[in-house]
Short mmCIF file of C-alpha atoms in Angstrom, two decimals:
data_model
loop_
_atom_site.label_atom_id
_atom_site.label_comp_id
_atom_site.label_asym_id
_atom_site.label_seq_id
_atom_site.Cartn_x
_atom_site.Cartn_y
_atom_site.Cartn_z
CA UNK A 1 1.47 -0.84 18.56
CA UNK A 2 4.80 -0.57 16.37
CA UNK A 3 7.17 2.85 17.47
CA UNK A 4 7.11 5.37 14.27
CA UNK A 5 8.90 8.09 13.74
CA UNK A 6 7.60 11.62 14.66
CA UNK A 7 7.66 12.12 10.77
CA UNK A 8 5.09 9.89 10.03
CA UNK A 9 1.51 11.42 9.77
CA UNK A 10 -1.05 10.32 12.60
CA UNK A 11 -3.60 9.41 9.72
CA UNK A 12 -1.08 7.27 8.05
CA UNK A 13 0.07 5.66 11.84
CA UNK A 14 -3.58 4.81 12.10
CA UNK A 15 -4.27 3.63 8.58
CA UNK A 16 -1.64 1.27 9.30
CA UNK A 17 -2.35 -0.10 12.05
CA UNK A 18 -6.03 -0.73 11.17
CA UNK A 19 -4.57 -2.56 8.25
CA UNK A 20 -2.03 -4.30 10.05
CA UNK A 21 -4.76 -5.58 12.82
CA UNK A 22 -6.88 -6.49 9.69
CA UNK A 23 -4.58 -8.96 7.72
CA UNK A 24 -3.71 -10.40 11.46
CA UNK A 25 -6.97 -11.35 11.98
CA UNK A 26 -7.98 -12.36 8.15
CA UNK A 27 -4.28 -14.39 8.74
CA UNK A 28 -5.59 -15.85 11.75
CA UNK A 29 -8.65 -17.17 10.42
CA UNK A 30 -6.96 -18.56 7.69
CA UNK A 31 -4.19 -20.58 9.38
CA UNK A 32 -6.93 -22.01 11.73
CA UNK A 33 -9.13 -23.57 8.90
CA UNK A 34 -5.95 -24.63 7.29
CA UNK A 35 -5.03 -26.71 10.67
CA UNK A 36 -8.66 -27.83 10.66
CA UNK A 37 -8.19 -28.94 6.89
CA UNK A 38 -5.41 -30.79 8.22
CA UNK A 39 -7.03 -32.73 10.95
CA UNK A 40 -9.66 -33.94 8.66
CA UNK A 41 -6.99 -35.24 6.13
CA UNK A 42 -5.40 -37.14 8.72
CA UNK A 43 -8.49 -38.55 10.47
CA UNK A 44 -9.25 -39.81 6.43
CA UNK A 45 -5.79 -41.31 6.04
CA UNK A 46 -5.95 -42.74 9.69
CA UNK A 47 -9.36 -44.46 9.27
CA UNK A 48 -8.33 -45.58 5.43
CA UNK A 49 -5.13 -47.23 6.65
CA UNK A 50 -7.40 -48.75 9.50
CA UNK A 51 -9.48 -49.99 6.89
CA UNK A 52 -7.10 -51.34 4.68
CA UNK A 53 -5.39 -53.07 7.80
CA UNK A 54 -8.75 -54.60 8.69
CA UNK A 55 -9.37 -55.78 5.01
CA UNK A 56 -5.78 -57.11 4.88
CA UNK A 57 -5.93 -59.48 7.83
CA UNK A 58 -8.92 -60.41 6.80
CA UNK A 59 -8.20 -61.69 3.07
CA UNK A 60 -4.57 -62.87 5.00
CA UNK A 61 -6.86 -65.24 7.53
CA UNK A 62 -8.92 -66.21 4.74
CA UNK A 63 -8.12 -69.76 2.96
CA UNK A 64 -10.65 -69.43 0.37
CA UNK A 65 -11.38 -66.99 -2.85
CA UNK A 66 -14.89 -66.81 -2.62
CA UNK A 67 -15.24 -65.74 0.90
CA UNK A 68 -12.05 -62.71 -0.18
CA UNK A 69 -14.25 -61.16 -3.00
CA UNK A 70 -17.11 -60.96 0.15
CA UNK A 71 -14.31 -59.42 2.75
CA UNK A 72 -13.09 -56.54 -0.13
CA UNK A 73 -17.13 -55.90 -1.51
CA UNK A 74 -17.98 -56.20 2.60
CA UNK A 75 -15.06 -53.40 3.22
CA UNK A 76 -15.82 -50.54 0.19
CA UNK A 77 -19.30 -49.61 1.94
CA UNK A 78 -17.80 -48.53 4.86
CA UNK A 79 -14.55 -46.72 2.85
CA UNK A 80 -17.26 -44.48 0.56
CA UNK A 81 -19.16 -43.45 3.88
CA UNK A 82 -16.09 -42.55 5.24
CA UNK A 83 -15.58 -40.52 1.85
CA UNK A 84 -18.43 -39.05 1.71
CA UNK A 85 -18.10 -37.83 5.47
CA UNK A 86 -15.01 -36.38 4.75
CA UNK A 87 -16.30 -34.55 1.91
CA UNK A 88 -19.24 -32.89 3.90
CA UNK A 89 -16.48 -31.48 6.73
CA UNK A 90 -14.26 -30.44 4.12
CA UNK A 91 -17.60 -28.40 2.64
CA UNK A 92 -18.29 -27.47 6.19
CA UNK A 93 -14.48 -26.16 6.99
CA UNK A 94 -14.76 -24.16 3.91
CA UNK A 95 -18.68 -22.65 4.82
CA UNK A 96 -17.03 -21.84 8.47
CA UNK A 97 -14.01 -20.06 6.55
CA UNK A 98 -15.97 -18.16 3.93
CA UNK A 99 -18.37 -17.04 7.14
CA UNK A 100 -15.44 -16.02 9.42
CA UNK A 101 -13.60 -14.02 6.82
CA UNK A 102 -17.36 -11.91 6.34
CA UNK A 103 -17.21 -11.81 9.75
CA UNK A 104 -13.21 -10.77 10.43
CA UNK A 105 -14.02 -7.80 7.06
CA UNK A 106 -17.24 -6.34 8.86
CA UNK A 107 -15.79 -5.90 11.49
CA UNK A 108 -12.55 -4.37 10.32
CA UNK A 109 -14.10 -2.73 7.34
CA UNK A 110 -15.46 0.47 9.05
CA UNK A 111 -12.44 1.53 11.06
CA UNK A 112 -10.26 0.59 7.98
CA UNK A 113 -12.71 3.03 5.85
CA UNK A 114 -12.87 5.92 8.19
CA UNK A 115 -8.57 5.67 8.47
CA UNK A 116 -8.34 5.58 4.29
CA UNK A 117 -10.87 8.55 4.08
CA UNK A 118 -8.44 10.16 7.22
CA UNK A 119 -5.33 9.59 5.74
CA UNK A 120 -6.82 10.24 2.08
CA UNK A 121 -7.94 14.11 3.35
CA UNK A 122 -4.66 14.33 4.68
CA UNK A 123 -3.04 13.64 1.72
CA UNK A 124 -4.95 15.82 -0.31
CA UNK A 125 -4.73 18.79 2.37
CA UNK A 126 -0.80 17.73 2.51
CA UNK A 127 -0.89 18.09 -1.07
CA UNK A 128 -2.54 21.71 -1.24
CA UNK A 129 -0.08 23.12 1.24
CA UNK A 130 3.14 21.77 -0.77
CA UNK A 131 1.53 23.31 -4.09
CA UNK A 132 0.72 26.31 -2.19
CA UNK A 133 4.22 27.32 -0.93
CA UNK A 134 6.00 25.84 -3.90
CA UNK A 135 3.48 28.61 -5.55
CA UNK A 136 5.03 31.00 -3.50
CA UNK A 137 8.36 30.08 -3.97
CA UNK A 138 7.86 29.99 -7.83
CA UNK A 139 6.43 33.55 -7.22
CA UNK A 140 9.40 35.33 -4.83
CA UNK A 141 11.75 33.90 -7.36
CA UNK A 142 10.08 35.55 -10.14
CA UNK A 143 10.57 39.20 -7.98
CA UNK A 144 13.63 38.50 -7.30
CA UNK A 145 14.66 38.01 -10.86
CA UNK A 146 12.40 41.08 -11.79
CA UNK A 147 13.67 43.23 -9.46
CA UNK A 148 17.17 42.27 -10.20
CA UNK A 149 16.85 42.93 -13.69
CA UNK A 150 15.02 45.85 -13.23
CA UNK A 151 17.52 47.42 -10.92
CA UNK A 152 20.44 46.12 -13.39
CA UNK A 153 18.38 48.13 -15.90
CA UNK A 154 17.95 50.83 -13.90
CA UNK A 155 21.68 51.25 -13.26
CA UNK A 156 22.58 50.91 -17.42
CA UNK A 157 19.95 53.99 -17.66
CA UNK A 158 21.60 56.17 -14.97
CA UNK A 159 25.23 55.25 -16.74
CA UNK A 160 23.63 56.30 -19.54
CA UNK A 161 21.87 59.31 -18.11
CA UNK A 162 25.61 60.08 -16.72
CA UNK A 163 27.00 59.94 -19.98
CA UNK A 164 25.27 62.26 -21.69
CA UNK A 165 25.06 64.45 -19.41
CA UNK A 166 28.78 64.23 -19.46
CA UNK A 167 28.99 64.09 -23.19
CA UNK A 168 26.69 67.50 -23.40
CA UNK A 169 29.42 69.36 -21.15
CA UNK A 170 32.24 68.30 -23.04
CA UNK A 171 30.31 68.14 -26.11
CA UNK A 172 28.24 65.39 -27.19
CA UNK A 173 29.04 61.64 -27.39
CA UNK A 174 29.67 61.18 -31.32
CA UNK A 175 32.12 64.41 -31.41
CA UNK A 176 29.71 67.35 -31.78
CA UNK A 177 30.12 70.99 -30.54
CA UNK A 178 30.97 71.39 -27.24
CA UNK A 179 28.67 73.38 -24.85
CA UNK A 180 31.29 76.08 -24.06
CA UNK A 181 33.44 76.24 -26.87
CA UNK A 182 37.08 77.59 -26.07
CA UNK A 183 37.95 81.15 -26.90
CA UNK A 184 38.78 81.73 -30.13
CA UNK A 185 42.69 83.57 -30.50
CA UNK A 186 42.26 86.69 -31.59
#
């Protein structure tokens, strides 16, 4: 569907695309009953200002005031069944919405599901494999700072060792006797 780099995870690829196709199709849906919601508004405000033409010319052709209060009374039956028409599609646009968003979410929900429980194993196994060599890593470090202060310590105790071995031919390191003292004159 949409090119992704060979970085991204398959799982996630997938997961995304099952969302993606989801919202399309919950979009979808939603823009249609808002164009139907539409048409219904302006049938209403096209048969109203019918109405209210019709009721115009009629109090306009009418030279009397009783016969006008007849003409308006004769006129509001009609407006509140047009009303009351418009209410009942604007309860049946919303029943069709509510029952084509259930549909558009049972038939996504499964594939989205199974790609969240994909990518979510991924994840975790993702996660286990970073902890694992970062583990590792912690660990070589560790011997490679004990070994290089063991050998560092190892080295001080053969200078050391060298020393006195040294110091006991020449005599020993604070000044003592030496181990083959020079003649003595005679």
């Amino acid at each position: 569907m949409f090119p992704y780099s060979k970085a991204v995870a398959p799982a996630l690829q997938s997961h995304l695309e099952s969302q993606t196709a989801y919202f399309n199709d919950i979009s979808k849906s939603l823009f249609e009953t808002i164009q139907n919601l539409s048409q219904v508004n302006m049938q209403l405000v096209q048969t109203m200002i019918e109405e209210c033409n019709h009721c115009a010319q009629h109090v306009l052709s009418t030279d009397h005031p009783a016969p006008l209060i007849d003409a308006v009374a004769s006129r509001a039956l009609p407006a509140s069944e047009k009303l009351r028409a418009y209410h009942q599609q604007l309860s049946r646009l919303a029943a069709d919405s509510q029952v084509a968003i259930a549909r558009i979410s049972e038939e996504h929900a499964p594939k989205t599901s199974s790609t969240a429980q994909k990518l979510a194993e991924d994840v975790t196994r993702t996660a286990a494999e970073e902890t694992q060599r970062s583990m590792e890593k912690q660990q070589e470090t560790m011997r490679s700072f004990t070994n290089s202060f063991a050998q560092h310590s190892n080295d001080k105790d053969n200078g050391r060792a060298g020393a006195s071995l040294q110091g006991a031919r020449e005599g020993n390191i604070q000044g003592g006797i030496p181990e083959n003292p020079p003649a003595k004159p005679k």
